[in-house]
Short mmCIF file of C-alpha atoms and ligand atoms in Angstrom, two decimals:
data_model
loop_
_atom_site.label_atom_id
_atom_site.label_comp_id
_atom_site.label_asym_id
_atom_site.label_seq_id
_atom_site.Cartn_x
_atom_site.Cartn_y
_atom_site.Cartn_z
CA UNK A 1 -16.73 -25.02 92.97
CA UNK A 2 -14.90 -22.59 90.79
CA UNK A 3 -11.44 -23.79 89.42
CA UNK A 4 -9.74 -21.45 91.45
CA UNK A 5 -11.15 -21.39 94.44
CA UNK A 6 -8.91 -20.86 97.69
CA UNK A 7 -6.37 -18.86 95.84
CA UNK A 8 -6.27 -15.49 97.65
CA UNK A 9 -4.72 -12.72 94.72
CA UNK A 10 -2.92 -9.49 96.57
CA UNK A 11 -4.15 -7.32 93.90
CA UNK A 12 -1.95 -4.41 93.60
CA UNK A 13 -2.61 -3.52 89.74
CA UNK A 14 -4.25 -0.13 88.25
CA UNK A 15 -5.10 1.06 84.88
CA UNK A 16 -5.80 -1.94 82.32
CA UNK A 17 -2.56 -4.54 81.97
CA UNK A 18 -2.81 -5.43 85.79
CA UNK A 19 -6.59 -5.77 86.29
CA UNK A 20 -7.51 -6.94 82.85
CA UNK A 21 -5.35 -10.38 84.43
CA UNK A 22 -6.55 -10.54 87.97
CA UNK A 23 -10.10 -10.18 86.86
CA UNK A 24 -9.75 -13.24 84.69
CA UNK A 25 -8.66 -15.02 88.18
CA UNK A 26 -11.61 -13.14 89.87
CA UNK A 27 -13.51 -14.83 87.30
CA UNK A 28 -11.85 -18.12 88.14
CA UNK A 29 -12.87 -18.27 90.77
CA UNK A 30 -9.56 -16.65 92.96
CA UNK A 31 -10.08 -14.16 95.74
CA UNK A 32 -9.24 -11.00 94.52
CA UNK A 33 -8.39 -8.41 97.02
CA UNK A 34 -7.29 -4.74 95.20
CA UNK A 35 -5.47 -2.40 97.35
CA UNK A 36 -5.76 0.97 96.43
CA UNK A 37 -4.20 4.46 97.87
CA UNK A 38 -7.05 5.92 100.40
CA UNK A 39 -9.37 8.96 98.64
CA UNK A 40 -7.75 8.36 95.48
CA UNK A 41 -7.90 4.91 94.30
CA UNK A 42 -6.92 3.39 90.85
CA UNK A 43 -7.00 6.64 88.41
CA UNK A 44 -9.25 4.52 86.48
CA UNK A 45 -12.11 5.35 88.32
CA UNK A 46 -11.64 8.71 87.52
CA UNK A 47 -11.03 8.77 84.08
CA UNK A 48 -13.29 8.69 80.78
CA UNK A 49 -16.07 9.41 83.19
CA UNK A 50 -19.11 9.36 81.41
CA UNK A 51 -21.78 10.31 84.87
CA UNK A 52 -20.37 12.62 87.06
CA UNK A 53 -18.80 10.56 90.46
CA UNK A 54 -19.75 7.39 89.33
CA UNK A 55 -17.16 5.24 88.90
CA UNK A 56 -15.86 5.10 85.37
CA UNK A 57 -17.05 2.30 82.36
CA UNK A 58 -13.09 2.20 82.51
CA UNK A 59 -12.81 0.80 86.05
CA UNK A 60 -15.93 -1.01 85.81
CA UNK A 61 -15.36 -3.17 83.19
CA UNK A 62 -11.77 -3.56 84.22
CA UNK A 63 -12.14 -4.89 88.00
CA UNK A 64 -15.69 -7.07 88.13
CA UNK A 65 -15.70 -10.13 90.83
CA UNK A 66 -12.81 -8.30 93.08
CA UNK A 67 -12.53 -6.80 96.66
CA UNK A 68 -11.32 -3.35 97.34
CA UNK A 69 -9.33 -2.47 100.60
CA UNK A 70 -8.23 0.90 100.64
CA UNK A 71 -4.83 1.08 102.51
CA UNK A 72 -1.79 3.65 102.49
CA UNK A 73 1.17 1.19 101.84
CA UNK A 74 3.42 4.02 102.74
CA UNK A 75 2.06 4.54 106.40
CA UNK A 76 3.71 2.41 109.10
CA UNK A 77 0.98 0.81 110.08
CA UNK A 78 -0.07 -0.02 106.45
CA UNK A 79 2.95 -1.83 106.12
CA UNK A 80 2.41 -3.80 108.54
CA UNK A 81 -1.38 -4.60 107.12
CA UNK A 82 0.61 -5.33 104.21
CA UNK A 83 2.99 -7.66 105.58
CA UNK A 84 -0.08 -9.75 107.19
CA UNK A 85 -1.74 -9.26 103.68
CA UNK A 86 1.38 -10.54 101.94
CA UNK A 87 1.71 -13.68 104.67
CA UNK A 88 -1.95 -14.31 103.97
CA UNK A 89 -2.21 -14.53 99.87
CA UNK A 90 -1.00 -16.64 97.46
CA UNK A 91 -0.37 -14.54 94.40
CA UNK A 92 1.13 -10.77 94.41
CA UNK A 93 0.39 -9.37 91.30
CA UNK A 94 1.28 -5.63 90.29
CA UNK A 95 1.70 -3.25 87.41
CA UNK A 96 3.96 -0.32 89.45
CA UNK A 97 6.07 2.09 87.81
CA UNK A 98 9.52 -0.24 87.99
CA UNK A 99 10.47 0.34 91.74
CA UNK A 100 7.34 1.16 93.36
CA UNK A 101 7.00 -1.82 95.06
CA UNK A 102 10.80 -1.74 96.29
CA UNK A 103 10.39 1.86 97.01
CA UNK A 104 7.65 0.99 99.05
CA UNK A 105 9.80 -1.50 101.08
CA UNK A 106 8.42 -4.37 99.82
CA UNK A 107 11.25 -5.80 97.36
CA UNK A 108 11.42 -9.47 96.37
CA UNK A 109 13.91 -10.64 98.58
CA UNK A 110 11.60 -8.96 101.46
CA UNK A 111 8.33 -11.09 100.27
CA UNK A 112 10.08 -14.11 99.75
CA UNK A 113 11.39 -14.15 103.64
CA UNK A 114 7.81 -12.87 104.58
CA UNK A 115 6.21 -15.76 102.29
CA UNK A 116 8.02 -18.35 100.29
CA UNK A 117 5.36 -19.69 98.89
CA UNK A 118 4.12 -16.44 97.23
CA UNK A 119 4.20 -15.97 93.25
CA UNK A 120 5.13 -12.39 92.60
CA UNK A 121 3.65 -11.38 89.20
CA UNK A 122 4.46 -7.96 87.16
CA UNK A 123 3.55 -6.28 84.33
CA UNK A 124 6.21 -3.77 83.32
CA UNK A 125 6.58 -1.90 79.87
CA UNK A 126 10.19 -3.80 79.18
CA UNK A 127 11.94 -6.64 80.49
CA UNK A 128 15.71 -6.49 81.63
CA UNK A 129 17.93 -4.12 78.91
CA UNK A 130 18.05 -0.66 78.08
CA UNK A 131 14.34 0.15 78.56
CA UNK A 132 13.84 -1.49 82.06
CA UNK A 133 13.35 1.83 83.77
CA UNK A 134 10.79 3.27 81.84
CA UNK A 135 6.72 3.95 82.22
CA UNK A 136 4.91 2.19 79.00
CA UNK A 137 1.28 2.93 78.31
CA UNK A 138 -0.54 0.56 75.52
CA UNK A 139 0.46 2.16 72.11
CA UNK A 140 4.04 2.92 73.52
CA UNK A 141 3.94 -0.57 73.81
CA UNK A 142 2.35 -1.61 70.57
CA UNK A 143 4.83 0.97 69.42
CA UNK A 144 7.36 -0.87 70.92
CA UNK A 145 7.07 -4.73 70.24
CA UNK A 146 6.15 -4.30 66.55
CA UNK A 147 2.68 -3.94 66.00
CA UNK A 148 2.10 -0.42 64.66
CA UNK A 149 5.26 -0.55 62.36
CA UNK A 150 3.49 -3.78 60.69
CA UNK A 151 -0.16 -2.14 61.19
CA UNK A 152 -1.70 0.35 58.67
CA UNK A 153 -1.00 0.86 54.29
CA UNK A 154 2.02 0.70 52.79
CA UNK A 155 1.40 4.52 52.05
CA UNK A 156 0.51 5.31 55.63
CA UNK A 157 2.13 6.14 58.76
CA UNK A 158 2.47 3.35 61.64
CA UNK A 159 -0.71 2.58 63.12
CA UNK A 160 -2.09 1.45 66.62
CA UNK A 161 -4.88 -0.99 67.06
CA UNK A 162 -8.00 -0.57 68.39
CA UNK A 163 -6.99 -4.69 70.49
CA UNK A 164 -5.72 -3.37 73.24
CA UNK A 165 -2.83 -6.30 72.76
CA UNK A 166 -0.25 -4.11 75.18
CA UNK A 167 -2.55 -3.76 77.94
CA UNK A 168 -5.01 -6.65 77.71
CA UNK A 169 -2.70 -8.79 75.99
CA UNK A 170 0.10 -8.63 78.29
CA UNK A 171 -2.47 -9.59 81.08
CA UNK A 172 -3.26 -12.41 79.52
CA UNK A 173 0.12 -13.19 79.16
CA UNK A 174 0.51 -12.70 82.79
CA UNK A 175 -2.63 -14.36 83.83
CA UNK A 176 -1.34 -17.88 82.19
CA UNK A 177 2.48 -17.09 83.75
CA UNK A 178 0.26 -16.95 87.38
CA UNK A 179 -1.70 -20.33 86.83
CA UNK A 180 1.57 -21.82 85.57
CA UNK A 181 3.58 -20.89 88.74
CA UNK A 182 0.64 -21.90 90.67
CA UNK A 183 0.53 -25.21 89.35
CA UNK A 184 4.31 -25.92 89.80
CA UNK A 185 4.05 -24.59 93.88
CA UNK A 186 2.27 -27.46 94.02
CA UNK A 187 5.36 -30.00 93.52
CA UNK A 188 8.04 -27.70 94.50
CA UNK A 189 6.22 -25.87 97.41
CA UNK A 190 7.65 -22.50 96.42
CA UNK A 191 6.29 -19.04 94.74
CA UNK A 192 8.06 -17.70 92.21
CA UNK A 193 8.57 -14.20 90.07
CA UNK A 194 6.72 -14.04 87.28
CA UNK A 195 7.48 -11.26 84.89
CA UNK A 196 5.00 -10.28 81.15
CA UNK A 197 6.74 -7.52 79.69
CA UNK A 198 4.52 -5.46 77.10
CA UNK A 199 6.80 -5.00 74.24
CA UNK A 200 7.25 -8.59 74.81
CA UNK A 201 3.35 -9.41 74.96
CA UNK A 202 2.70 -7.43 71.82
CA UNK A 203 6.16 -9.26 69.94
CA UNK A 204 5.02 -12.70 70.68
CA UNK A 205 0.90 -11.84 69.13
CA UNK A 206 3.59 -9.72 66.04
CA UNK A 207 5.54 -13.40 65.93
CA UNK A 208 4.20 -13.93 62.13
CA UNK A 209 5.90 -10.64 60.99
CA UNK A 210 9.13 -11.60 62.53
CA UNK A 211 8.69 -14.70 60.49
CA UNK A 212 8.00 -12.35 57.30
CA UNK A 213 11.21 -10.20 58.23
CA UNK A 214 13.33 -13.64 58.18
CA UNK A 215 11.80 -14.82 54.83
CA UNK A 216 12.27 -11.53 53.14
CA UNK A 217 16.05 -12.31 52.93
CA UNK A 218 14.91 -15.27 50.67
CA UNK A 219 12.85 -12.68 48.07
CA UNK A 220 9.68 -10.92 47.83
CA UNK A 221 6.43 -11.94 50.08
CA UNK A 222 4.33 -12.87 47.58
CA UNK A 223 1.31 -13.30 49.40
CA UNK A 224 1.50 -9.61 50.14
CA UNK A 225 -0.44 -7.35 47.45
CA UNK A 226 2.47 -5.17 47.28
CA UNK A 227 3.63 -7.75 45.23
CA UNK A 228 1.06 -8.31 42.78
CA UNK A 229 1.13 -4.10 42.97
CA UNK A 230 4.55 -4.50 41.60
CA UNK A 231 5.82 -2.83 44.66
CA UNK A 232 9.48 -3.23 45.84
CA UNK A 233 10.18 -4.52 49.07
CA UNK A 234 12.34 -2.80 51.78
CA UNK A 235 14.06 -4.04 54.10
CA UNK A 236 11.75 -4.88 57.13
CA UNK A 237 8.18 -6.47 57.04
CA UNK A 238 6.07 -3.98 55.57
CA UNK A 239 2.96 -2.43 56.71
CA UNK A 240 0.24 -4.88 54.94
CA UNK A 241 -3.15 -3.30 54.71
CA UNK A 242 -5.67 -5.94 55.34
CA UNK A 243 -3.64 -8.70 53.91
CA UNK A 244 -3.77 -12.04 55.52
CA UNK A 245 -1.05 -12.44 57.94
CA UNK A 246 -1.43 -16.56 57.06
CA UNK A 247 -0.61 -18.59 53.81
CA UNK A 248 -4.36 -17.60 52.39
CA UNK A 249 -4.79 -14.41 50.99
CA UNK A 250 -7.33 -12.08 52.38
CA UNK A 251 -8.70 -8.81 51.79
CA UNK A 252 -11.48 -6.35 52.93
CA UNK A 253 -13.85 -5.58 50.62
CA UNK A 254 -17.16 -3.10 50.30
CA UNK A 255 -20.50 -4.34 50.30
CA UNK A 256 -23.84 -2.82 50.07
CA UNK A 257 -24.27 0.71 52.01
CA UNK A 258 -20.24 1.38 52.35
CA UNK A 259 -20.90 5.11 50.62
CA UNK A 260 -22.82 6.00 54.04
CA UNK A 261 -22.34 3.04 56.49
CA UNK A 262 -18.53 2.75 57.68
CA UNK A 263 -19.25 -0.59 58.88
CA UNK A 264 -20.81 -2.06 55.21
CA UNK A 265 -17.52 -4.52 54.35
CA UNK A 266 -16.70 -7.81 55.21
CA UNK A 267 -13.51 -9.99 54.98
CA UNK A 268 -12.88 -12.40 52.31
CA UNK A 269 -10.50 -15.15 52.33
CA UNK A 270 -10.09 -16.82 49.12
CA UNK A 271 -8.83 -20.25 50.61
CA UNK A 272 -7.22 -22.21 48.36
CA UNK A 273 -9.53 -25.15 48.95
CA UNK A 274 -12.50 -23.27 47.95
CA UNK A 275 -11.45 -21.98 45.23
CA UNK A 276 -14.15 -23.35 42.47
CA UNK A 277 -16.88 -22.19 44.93
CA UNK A 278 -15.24 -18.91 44.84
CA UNK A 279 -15.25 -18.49 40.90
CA UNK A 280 -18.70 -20.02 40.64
CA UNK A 281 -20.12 -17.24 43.13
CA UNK A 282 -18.71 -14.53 42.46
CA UNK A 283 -19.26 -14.88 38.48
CA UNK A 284 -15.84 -16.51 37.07
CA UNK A 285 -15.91 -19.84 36.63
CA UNK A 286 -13.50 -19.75 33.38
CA UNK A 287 -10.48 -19.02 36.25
CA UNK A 288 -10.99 -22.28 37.80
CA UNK A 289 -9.19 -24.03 34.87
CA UNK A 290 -7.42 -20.77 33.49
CA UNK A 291 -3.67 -21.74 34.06
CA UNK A 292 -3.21 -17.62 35.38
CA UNK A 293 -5.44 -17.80 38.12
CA UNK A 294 -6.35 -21.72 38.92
CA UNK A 295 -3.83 -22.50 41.45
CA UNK A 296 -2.43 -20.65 44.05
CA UNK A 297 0.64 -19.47 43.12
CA UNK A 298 -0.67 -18.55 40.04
CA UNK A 299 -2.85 -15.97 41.56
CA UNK A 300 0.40 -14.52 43.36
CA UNK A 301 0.74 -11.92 41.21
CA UNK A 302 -3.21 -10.90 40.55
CA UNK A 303 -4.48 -10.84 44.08
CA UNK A 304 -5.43 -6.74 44.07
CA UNK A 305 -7.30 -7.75 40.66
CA UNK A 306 -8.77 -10.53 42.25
CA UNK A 307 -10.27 -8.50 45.31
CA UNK A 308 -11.90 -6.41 43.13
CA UNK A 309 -13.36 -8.83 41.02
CA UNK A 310 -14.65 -10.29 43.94
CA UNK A 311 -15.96 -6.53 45.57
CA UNK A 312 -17.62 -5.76 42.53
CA UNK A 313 -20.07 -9.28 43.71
CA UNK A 314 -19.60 -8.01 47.26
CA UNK A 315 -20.90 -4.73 46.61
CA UNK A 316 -24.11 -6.58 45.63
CA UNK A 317 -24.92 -7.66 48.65
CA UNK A 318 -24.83 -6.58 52.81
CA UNK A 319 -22.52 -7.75 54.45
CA UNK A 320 -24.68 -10.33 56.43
CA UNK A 321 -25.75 -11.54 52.62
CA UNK A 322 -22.44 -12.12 51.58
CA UNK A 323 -21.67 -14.34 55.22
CA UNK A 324 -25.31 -16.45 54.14
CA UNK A 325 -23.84 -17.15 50.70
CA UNK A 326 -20.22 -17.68 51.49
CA UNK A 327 -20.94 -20.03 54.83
CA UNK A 328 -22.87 -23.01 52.72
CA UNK A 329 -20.00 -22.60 50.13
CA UNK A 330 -17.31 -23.07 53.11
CA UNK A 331 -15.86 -19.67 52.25
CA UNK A 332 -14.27 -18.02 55.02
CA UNK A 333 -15.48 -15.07 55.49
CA UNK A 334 -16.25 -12.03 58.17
CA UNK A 335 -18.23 -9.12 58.90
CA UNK A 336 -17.06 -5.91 59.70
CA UNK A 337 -19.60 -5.98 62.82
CA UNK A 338 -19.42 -2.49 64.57
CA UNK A 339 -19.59 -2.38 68.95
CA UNK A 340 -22.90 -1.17 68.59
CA UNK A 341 -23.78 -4.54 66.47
CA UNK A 342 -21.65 -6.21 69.04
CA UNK A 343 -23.40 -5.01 71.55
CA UNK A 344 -26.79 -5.59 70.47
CA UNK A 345 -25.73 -9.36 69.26
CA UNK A 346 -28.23 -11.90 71.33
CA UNK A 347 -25.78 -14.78 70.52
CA UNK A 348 -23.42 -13.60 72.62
CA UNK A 349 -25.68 -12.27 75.63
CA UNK A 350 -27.13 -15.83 75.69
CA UNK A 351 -23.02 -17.17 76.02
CA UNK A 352 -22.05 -14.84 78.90
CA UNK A 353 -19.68 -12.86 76.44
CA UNK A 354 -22.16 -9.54 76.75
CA UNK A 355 -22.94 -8.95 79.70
CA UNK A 356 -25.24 -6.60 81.55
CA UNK A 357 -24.57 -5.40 85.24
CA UNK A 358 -26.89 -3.30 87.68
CA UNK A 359 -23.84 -1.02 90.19
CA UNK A 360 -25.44 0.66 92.60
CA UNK A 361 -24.18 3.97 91.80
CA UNK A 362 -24.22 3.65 87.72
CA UNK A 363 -27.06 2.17 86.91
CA UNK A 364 -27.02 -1.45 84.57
CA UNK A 365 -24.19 -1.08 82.07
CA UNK A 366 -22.60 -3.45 79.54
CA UNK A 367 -19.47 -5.50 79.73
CA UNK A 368 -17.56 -8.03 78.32
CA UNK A 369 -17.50 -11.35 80.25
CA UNK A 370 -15.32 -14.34 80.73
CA UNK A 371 -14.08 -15.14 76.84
CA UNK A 372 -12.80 -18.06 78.44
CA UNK A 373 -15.36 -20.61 78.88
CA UNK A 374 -14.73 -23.61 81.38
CA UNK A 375 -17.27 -26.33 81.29
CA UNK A 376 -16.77 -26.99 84.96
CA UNK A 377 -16.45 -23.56 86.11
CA UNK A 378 -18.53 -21.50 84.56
CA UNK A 379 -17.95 -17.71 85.33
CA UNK A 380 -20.55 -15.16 86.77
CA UNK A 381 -20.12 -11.36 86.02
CA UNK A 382 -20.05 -9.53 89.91
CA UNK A 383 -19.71 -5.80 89.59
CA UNK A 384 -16.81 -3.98 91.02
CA UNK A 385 -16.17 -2.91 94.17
CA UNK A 386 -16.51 0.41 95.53
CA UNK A 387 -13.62 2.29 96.53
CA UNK A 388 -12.63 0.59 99.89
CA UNK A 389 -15.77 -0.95 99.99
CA UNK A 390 -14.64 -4.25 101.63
CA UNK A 391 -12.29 -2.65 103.88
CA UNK A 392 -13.22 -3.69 107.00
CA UNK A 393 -14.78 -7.03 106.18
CA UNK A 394 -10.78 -8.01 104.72
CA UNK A 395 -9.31 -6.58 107.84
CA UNK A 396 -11.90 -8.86 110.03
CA UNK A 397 -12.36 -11.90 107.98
CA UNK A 398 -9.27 -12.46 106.56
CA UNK A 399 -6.52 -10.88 107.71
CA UNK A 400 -8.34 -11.47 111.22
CA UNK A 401 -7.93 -7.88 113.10
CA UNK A 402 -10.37 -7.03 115.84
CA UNK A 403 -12.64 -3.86 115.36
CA UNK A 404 -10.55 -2.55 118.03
CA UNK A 405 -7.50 -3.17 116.12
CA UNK A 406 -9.48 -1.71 113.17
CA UNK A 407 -10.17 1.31 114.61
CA UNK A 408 -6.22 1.30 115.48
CA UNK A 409 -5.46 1.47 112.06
CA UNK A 410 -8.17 3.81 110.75
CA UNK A 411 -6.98 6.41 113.79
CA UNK A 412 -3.18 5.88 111.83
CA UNK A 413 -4.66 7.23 108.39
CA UNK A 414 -3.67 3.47 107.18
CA UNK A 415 -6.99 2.67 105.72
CA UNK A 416 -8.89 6.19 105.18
CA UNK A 417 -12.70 6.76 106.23
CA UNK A 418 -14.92 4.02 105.84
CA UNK A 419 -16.83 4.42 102.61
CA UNK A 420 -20.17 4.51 101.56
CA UNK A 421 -21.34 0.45 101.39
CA UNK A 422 -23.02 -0.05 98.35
CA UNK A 423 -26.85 -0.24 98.44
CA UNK A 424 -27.67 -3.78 97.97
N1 LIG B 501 -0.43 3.50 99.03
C1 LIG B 501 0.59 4.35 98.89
N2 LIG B 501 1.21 4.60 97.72
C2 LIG B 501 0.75 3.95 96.64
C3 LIG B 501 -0.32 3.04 96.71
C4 LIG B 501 -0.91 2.80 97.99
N3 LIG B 501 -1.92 1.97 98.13
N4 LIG B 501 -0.54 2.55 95.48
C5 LIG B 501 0.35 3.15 94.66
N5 LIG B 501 1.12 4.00 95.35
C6 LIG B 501 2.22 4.81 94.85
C7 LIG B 501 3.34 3.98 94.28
O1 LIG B 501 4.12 3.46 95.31
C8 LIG B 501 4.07 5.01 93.45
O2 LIG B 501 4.86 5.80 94.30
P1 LIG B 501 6.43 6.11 94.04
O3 LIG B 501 6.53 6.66 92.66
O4 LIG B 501 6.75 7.09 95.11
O5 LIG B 501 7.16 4.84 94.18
C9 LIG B 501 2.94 5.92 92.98
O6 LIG B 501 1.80 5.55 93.75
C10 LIG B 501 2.54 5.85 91.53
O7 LIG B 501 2.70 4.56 90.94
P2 LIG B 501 3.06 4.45 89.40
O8 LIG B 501 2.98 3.04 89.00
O9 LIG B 501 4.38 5.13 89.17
O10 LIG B 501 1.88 5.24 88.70
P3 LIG B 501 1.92 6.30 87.50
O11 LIG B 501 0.52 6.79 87.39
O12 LIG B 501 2.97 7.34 87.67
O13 LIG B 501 2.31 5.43 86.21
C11 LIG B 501 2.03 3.64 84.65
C12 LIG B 501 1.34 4.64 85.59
C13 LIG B 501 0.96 2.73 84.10
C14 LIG B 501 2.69 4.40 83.50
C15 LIG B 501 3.08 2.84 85.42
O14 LIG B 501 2.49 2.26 86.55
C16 LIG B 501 3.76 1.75 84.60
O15 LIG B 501 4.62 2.00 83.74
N6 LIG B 501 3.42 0.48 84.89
C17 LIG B 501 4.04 -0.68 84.27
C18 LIG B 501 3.56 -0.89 82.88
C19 LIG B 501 2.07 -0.99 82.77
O16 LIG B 501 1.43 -1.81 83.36
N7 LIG B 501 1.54 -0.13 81.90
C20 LIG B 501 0.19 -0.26 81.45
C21 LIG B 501 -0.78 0.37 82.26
S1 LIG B 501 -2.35 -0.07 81.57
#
């Protein structure tokens, strides 16, 4: 049994926020039925195609484990499909423009007399204020709730991550806010709204710069090498390179290859408690009892020098080298790994976290699974649906329409032409 099991999710989402969260219920365990506009679809599918009408990577990897109904929510009689649709599932999520759903007829007030039990779950670019009204894409949001202006060099413009913490962040966001309101129907008996706005999503994973912008009114952030630089501060939380955001200074540094590979660095931390192994490895074991440079806040004011002391060992080695030395040592410490080393990593195809999927009209492609394991529900990677491709069997199985009534509804331009099945 999956953990959730029996929890039916109306999936109205479309482009990355909304899926990325009801696919982590798919992968639950929930029923995940996605309702998309006939002949059209989630623009996903459609987008950053790499195989002429095959469903895009984009959709794929966004919407594995989930159902696909195709139904016109603006037709009379796919209103009324949606009413029985809304009466029959537990969990509305959606990632409309602000309004659609309203506009469409189908306002809170209107699902809460329909179903009282139903959790009503949005993504929208801002929460109540000034903003409320307006469409947000990922780097308006990372724009927008602090990343980029705390992303990039201090000599550099703003910059946008390659996380996609708007869009897949904010669904995670949304995904717990879904379980949570689940789990408190089940003493109160009643749904709830459940609202993840993205330039709130991407402030709360930005909460250590708000921290920085508070403790810059007490002086200069020395663990920032702008400091040690001898650079002035301004008045908001600088942009901070590769610096650490914690209390351990960090740094990337070249190793072996970086004049031709762009992936040859690694990240060092120089963790206080390691400090001796540090000095012995990379060469300078006079700092560990040299007053300047033996305890922390000593090293304040050096750590640029110190990262390139410590490149010039780095530079030695590969990247994987420098990991083998630094791990026995208890030196934390990363590789730069590129996608196509991520990809290729048998660790974590053996996990479930790589994962490759046959679709019938693709081919076998790659994904990325469940990165939430449950020891008692472990999750299995299903490819997506086909546009509409469980149509019918939703209208017959659950919402429990006769293929008369079926036909009904197809003859009303509700629920489009039947699509191709899959090939199993
Ligand atoms: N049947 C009939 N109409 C449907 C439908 C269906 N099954 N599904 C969607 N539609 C309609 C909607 O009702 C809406 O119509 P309306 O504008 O007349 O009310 C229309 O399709 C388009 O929806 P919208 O959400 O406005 O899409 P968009 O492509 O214009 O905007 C976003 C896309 C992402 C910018 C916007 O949805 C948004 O800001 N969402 C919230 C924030 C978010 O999640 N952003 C991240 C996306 S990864």
């Amino acid at each position: 049994m999956k953990a959730l099991e029996g929890v039916r999710i109306l999936d109205f989402t479309h482009v990355q926020s909304g899926p990325t969260c009801t696919q982590l219920l798919a992968w639950f365990g929930a029923d995940v039925i996605k309702v998309e506009r006939p002949g059209v679809g989630d623009a996903t599918r459609g987008q950053l195609r790499d195989i002429p009408d095959v469903d895009s990577l984009y959709f794929t990897m966004l919407n594995h484990n989930k159902r696909s109904i195709t139904l016109n929510t603006k037709n009379e009689t796919g209103k009324e499909v949606l009413e029985r649709l809304v009466k029959t599932c537990d969990v509305l999520v959606e990632n409309f423009a602000p309004g659609a759903l309203d506009r469409m007829g189908f306002s809170w007030e209107r699902i809460q007399e329909l179903n009282p039990r139903m959790i009503y779950a949005s993504v929208k670019g801002f929460g109540p204020g000034p903003y409320e009204d307006c469409k947000v894409y990922e780097n308006v949001a990372q724009c927008t709730g602090g990343g980029a202006s705390t992303t990039g060099f201090l000599d550099g413009p703003p910059m946008v991550s390659g996380a996609q913490i708007g869009d897949s962040g904010t669904g995670l966001h949304l995904a717990l806010g879904i379980v949570t309101a689940l789990f408190q129907r089940e003493r109160s008996g009643r749904g709830q709204k459940v609202l993840a706005a993205m330039q709130d999503g991407v402030l709360n994973l930005c909460r250590v710069k708000l921290r920085d912008q508070q403790r810059l009114q007490h002086g200069p952030l020395k663990e920032y090498s702008q400091y040690g630089q001898g650079i002035p501060f301004g008045a908001a939380t600088p942009r901070a390179g590769n610096d650490s955001g914690g209390g351990q200074p960090g740094w990337i540094v070249k190793c072996k290859g970086w004049e031709s590979d762009p992936n040859a660095y690694v990240y060092f931390i120089t963790q206080a408690a390691v400090w001796g192994n540090i000095c012995d490895l990379i060469g300078k074991p006079e700092w560990k009892d040299d007053p300047g440079y033996a305890k922390p806040e000593a090293r304040l004011d050096k750590i640029p020098q110190i990262f390139d002391t410590i490149e010039d060992w780095t530079k030695t080695k590969t990247k994987f080298e420098v990991m083998e030395a630094c791990n026995p040592l208890n030196i934390p410490c990363g590789p730069i790994l590129s996608m196509k080393e991520l990809a290729e990593e048998p660790s974590l195809r053996e996990t479930g976290t790589i994962v490759e999927v046959d679709h019938p009209t693709r081919g076998t492609y790659l994904t990325v699974g469940n990165p939430i394991k449950l020891s008692d529900s472990p999750s299995e990677v299903i490819r997506s649906p086909l546009l509409g491709e469980h149509t019918e069997e939703i209208l017959n199985e659950v919402l429990g329409y006769s293929d008369e009534e079926v036909e009904r509804i197809r003859s009303s331009g509700a629920i489009g032409a039947p699509t191709a099945q899959a090939a199993e």
